[in-house]
Amino acid sequence: MIERFGVAGGVGEVKLPFAKAVRAGNTLYVSGQTPMRDGRIVIGNIQDQTKIVMENIVEIAKEAGFTMDECVMCNCWLDDGRDFNGFNAIFEEFIDLDNPPARACVVSPMVIDVRVEVQATFYKES
């Protein structure tokens, strides 16, 4: 079974060329989330933007019936490597430090003017 979540978004609920998340069987793939609310970028420091990114991931996962305890992998992109510690300080507020997901974190220029993007994969036992 494949189920798609959030195929419209942005200002005026324009159709996007991707889903916010896709559930394939027991796995949920959440598209890269940026610090956006109501289709608009939220300006702020790395902590502000990371909090919004992670809140977006939690909200999308919840809609699909998953929790952060079921997050198995995060891919993270930072616009500036100097933001790594600030990013980590907020990221760890959203995960169980005793059972964290696997993670990659790289520095990369962003497609839009934000400091951070995070993609997450979730797995739920049958």
mmCIF file of C-alpha atoms in Angstrom:
data_model
loop_
_atom_site.group_PDB
_atom_site.id
_atom_site.type_symbol
_atom_site.label_atom_id
_atom_site.label_comp_id
_atom_site.label_asym_id
_atom_site.label_seq_id
_atom_site.Cartn_x
_atom_site.Cartn_y
_atom_site.Cartn_z
ATOM 1 C CA MET A 1 0.000 0.000 0.000
ATOM 2 C CA ILE A 2 1.274 3.463 -0.901
ATOM 3 C CA GLU A 3 -0.330 6.560 0.623
ATOM 4 C CA ARG A 4 0.651 10.170 -0.038
ATOM 5 C CA PHE A 5 0.263 13.058 2.406
ATOM 6 C CA GLY A 6 0.265 16.790 1.686
ATOM 7 C CA VAL A 7 0.454 17.033 -2.074
ATOM 8 C CA ALA A 8 -0.645 20.695 -1.981
ATOM 9 C CA GLY A 9 1.096 23.449 -0.101
ATOM 10 C CA GLY A 10 2.463 26.911 -0.131
ATOM 11 C CA VAL A 11 0.601 30.124 -0.664
ATOM 12 C CA GLY A 12 -2.840 29.410 -2.085
ATOM 13 C CA GLU A 13 -2.399 25.638 -1.696
ATOM 14 C CA VAL A 14 -0.664 25.301 -5.059
ATOM 15 C CA LYS A 15 -0.063 21.711 -6.236
ATOM 16 C CA LEU A 16 3.510 20.731 -5.523
ATOM 17 C CA PRO A 17 5.582 18.299 -7.641
ATOM 18 C CA PHE A 18 6.154 16.140 -4.539
ATOM 19 C CA ALA A 19 4.315 14.904 -1.461
ATOM 20 C CA LYS A 20 5.187 16.079 2.045
ATOM 21 C CA ALA A 21 5.357 12.396 2.928
ATOM 22 C CA VAL A 22 4.787 8.978 1.379
ATOM 23 C CA ARG A 23 3.905 5.880 3.348
ATOM 24 C CA ALA A 24 4.965 2.632 1.678
ATOM 25 C CA GLY A 25 3.876 -0.269 3.855
ATOM 26 C CA ASN A 26 5.395 0.202 7.304
ATOM 27 C CA THR A 27 7.771 2.984 6.229
ATOM 28 C CA LEU A 28 7.070 6.708 6.080
ATOM 29 C CA TYR A 29 9.350 8.965 4.040
ATOM 30 C CA VAL A 30 9.017 12.643 4.973
ATOM 31 C CA SER A 31 10.279 15.046 2.322
ATOM 32 C CA GLY A 32 12.896 17.573 3.314
ATOM 33 C CA GLN A 33 11.318 20.150 5.594
ATOM 34 C CA THR A 34 12.389 23.762 5.731
ATOM 35 C CA PRO A 35 11.408 26.468 8.224
ATOM 36 C CA MET A 36 8.111 27.352 6.591
ATOM 37 C CA ARG A 37 4.718 28.159 8.081
ATOM 38 C CA ASP A 38 1.655 28.752 5.939
ATOM 39 C CA GLY A 39 3.805 28.557 2.812
ATOM 40 C CA ARG A 40 6.175 31.295 3.937
ATOM 41 C CA ILE A 41 9.772 31.103 5.132
ATOM 42 C CA VAL A 42 10.176 32.008 8.796
ATOM 43 C CA ILE A 43 13.251 34.172 9.243
ATOM 44 C CA GLY A 44 15.372 33.528 12.314
ATOM 45 C CA ASN A 45 18.546 32.049 13.704
ATOM 46 C CA ILE A 46 19.440 28.366 13.399
ATOM 47 C CA GLN A 47 17.615 27.481 16.617
ATOM 48 C CA ASP A 48 14.401 29.213 15.518
ATOM 49 C CA GLN A 49 14.507 27.623 12.077
ATOM 50 C CA THR A 50 15.410 24.136 13.364
ATOM 51 C CA LYS A 51 12.508 24.215 15.817
ATOM 52 C CA ILE A 52 10.053 24.972 13.020
ATOM 53 C CA VAL A 53 11.569 22.262 10.796
ATOM 54 C CA MET A 54 11.273 19.648 13.531
ATOM 55 C CA GLU A 55 7.737 20.753 14.452
ATOM 56 C CA ASN A 56 6.787 20.341 10.784
ATOM 57 C CA ILE A 57 8.232 16.810 10.771
ATOM 58 C CA VAL A 58 6.365 15.888 13.970
ATOM 59 C CA GLU A 59 3.105 17.231 12.508
ATOM 60 C CA ILE A 60 3.480 15.355 9.220
ATOM 61 C CA ALA A 61 4.450 12.123 11.011
ATOM 62 C CA LYS A 62 1.468 12.447 13.359
ATOM 63 C CA GLU A 63 -0.905 12.927 10.421
ATOM 64 C CA ALA A 64 0.431 9.654 8.981
ATOM 65 C CA GLY A 65 0.126 7.840 12.327
ATOM 66 C CA PHE A 66 3.816 7.867 13.361
ATOM 67 C CA THR A 67 5.726 9.311 16.314
ATOM 68 C CA MET A 68 9.294 10.522 16.658
ATOM 69 C CA ASP A 69 10.073 7.292 18.542
ATOM 70 C CA GLU A 70 9.596 5.555 15.170
ATOM 71 C CA CYS A 71 12.043 7.833 13.344
ATOM 72 C CA VAL A 72 14.906 5.663 12.078
ATOM 73 C CA MET A 73 16.894 8.079 9.878
ATOM 74 C CA CYS A 74 17.332 11.817 9.369
ATOM 75 C CA ASN A 75 19.260 13.519 6.606
ATOM 76 C CA CYS A 76 20.134 17.081 7.557
ATOM 77 C CA TRP A 77 21.497 19.969 5.541
ATOM 78 C CA LEU A 78 22.926 23.141 7.041
ATOM 79 C CA ASP A 79 23.704 26.255 5.053
ATOM 80 C CA ASP A 80 26.595 27.098 7.396
ATOM 81 C CA GLY A 81 28.686 24.580 9.338
ATOM 82 C CA ARG A 82 29.049 27.076 12.191
ATOM 83 C CA ASP A 83 25.359 26.406 12.929
ATOM 84 C CA PHE A 84 26.022 22.743 13.806
ATOM 85 C CA ASN A 85 25.970 23.147 17.609
ATOM 86 C CA GLY A 86 22.856 25.334 17.565
ATOM 87 C CA PHE A 87 21.148 22.858 15.257
ATOM 88 C CA ASN A 88 22.037 19.916 17.528
ATOM 89 C CA ALA A 89 20.753 21.744 20.628
ATOM 90 C CA ILE A 90 17.251 21.914 19.140
ATOM 91 C CA PHE A 91 17.328 18.611 17.207
ATOM 92 C CA GLU A 92 17.955 16.644 20.402
ATOM 93 C CA GLU A 93 14.842 18.175 22.018
ATOM 94 C CA PHE A 94 12.739 16.229 19.513
ATOM 95 C CA ILE A 95 14.309 12.781 19.834
ATOM 96 C CA ASP A 96 14.895 10.198 22.536
ATOM 97 C CA LEU A 97 18.617 10.486 23.220
ATOM 98 C CA ASP A 98 18.647 6.870 24.460
ATOM 99 C CA ASN A 99 17.179 5.666 21.134
ATOM 100 C CA PRO A 100 18.143 8.233 18.494
ATOM 101 C CA PRO A 101 17.693 7.779 14.762
ATOM 102 C CA ALA A 102 20.612 7.280 12.420
ATOM 103 C CA ARG A 103 21.617 10.637 10.943
ATOM 104 C CA ALA A 104 23.691 12.344 8.306
ATOM 105 C CA CYS A 105 24.423 16.074 8.468
ATOM 106 C CA VAL A 106 26.164 17.995 5.713
ATOM 107 C CA VAL A 107 26.844 21.587 4.773
ATOM 108 C CA SER A 108 25.273 22.539 1.478
ATOM 109 C CA PRO A 109 23.924 25.636 -0.231
ATOM 110 C CA MET A 110 20.126 25.699 -0.014
ATOM 111 C CA VAL A 111 17.705 26.004 -2.903
ATOM 112 C CA ILE A 112 15.721 28.594 -0.943
ATOM 113 C CA ASP A 113 17.011 31.174 1.537
ATOM 114 C CA VAL A 114 16.955 29.083 4.742
ATOM 115 C CA ARG A 115 19.572 27.826 7.182
ATOM 116 C CA VAL A 116 18.404 24.198 7.545
ATOM 117 C CA GLU A 117 16.503 21.347 5.905
ATOM 118 C CA VAL A 118 15.750 17.930 7.402
ATOM 119 C CA GLN A 119 14.376 14.789 5.734
ATOM 120 C CA ALA A 120 13.143 11.945 7.966
ATOM 121 C CA THR A 121 12.312 8.264 7.566
ATOM 122 C CA PHE A 122 10.035 6.424 9.980
ATOM 123 C CA TYR A 123 9.337 2.713 10.464
ATOM 124 C CA LYS A 124 6.435 1.114 12.299
ATOM 125 C CA GLU A 125 6.228 -2.568 13.244
ATOM 126 C CA SER A 126 3.255 -4.377 11.696
#
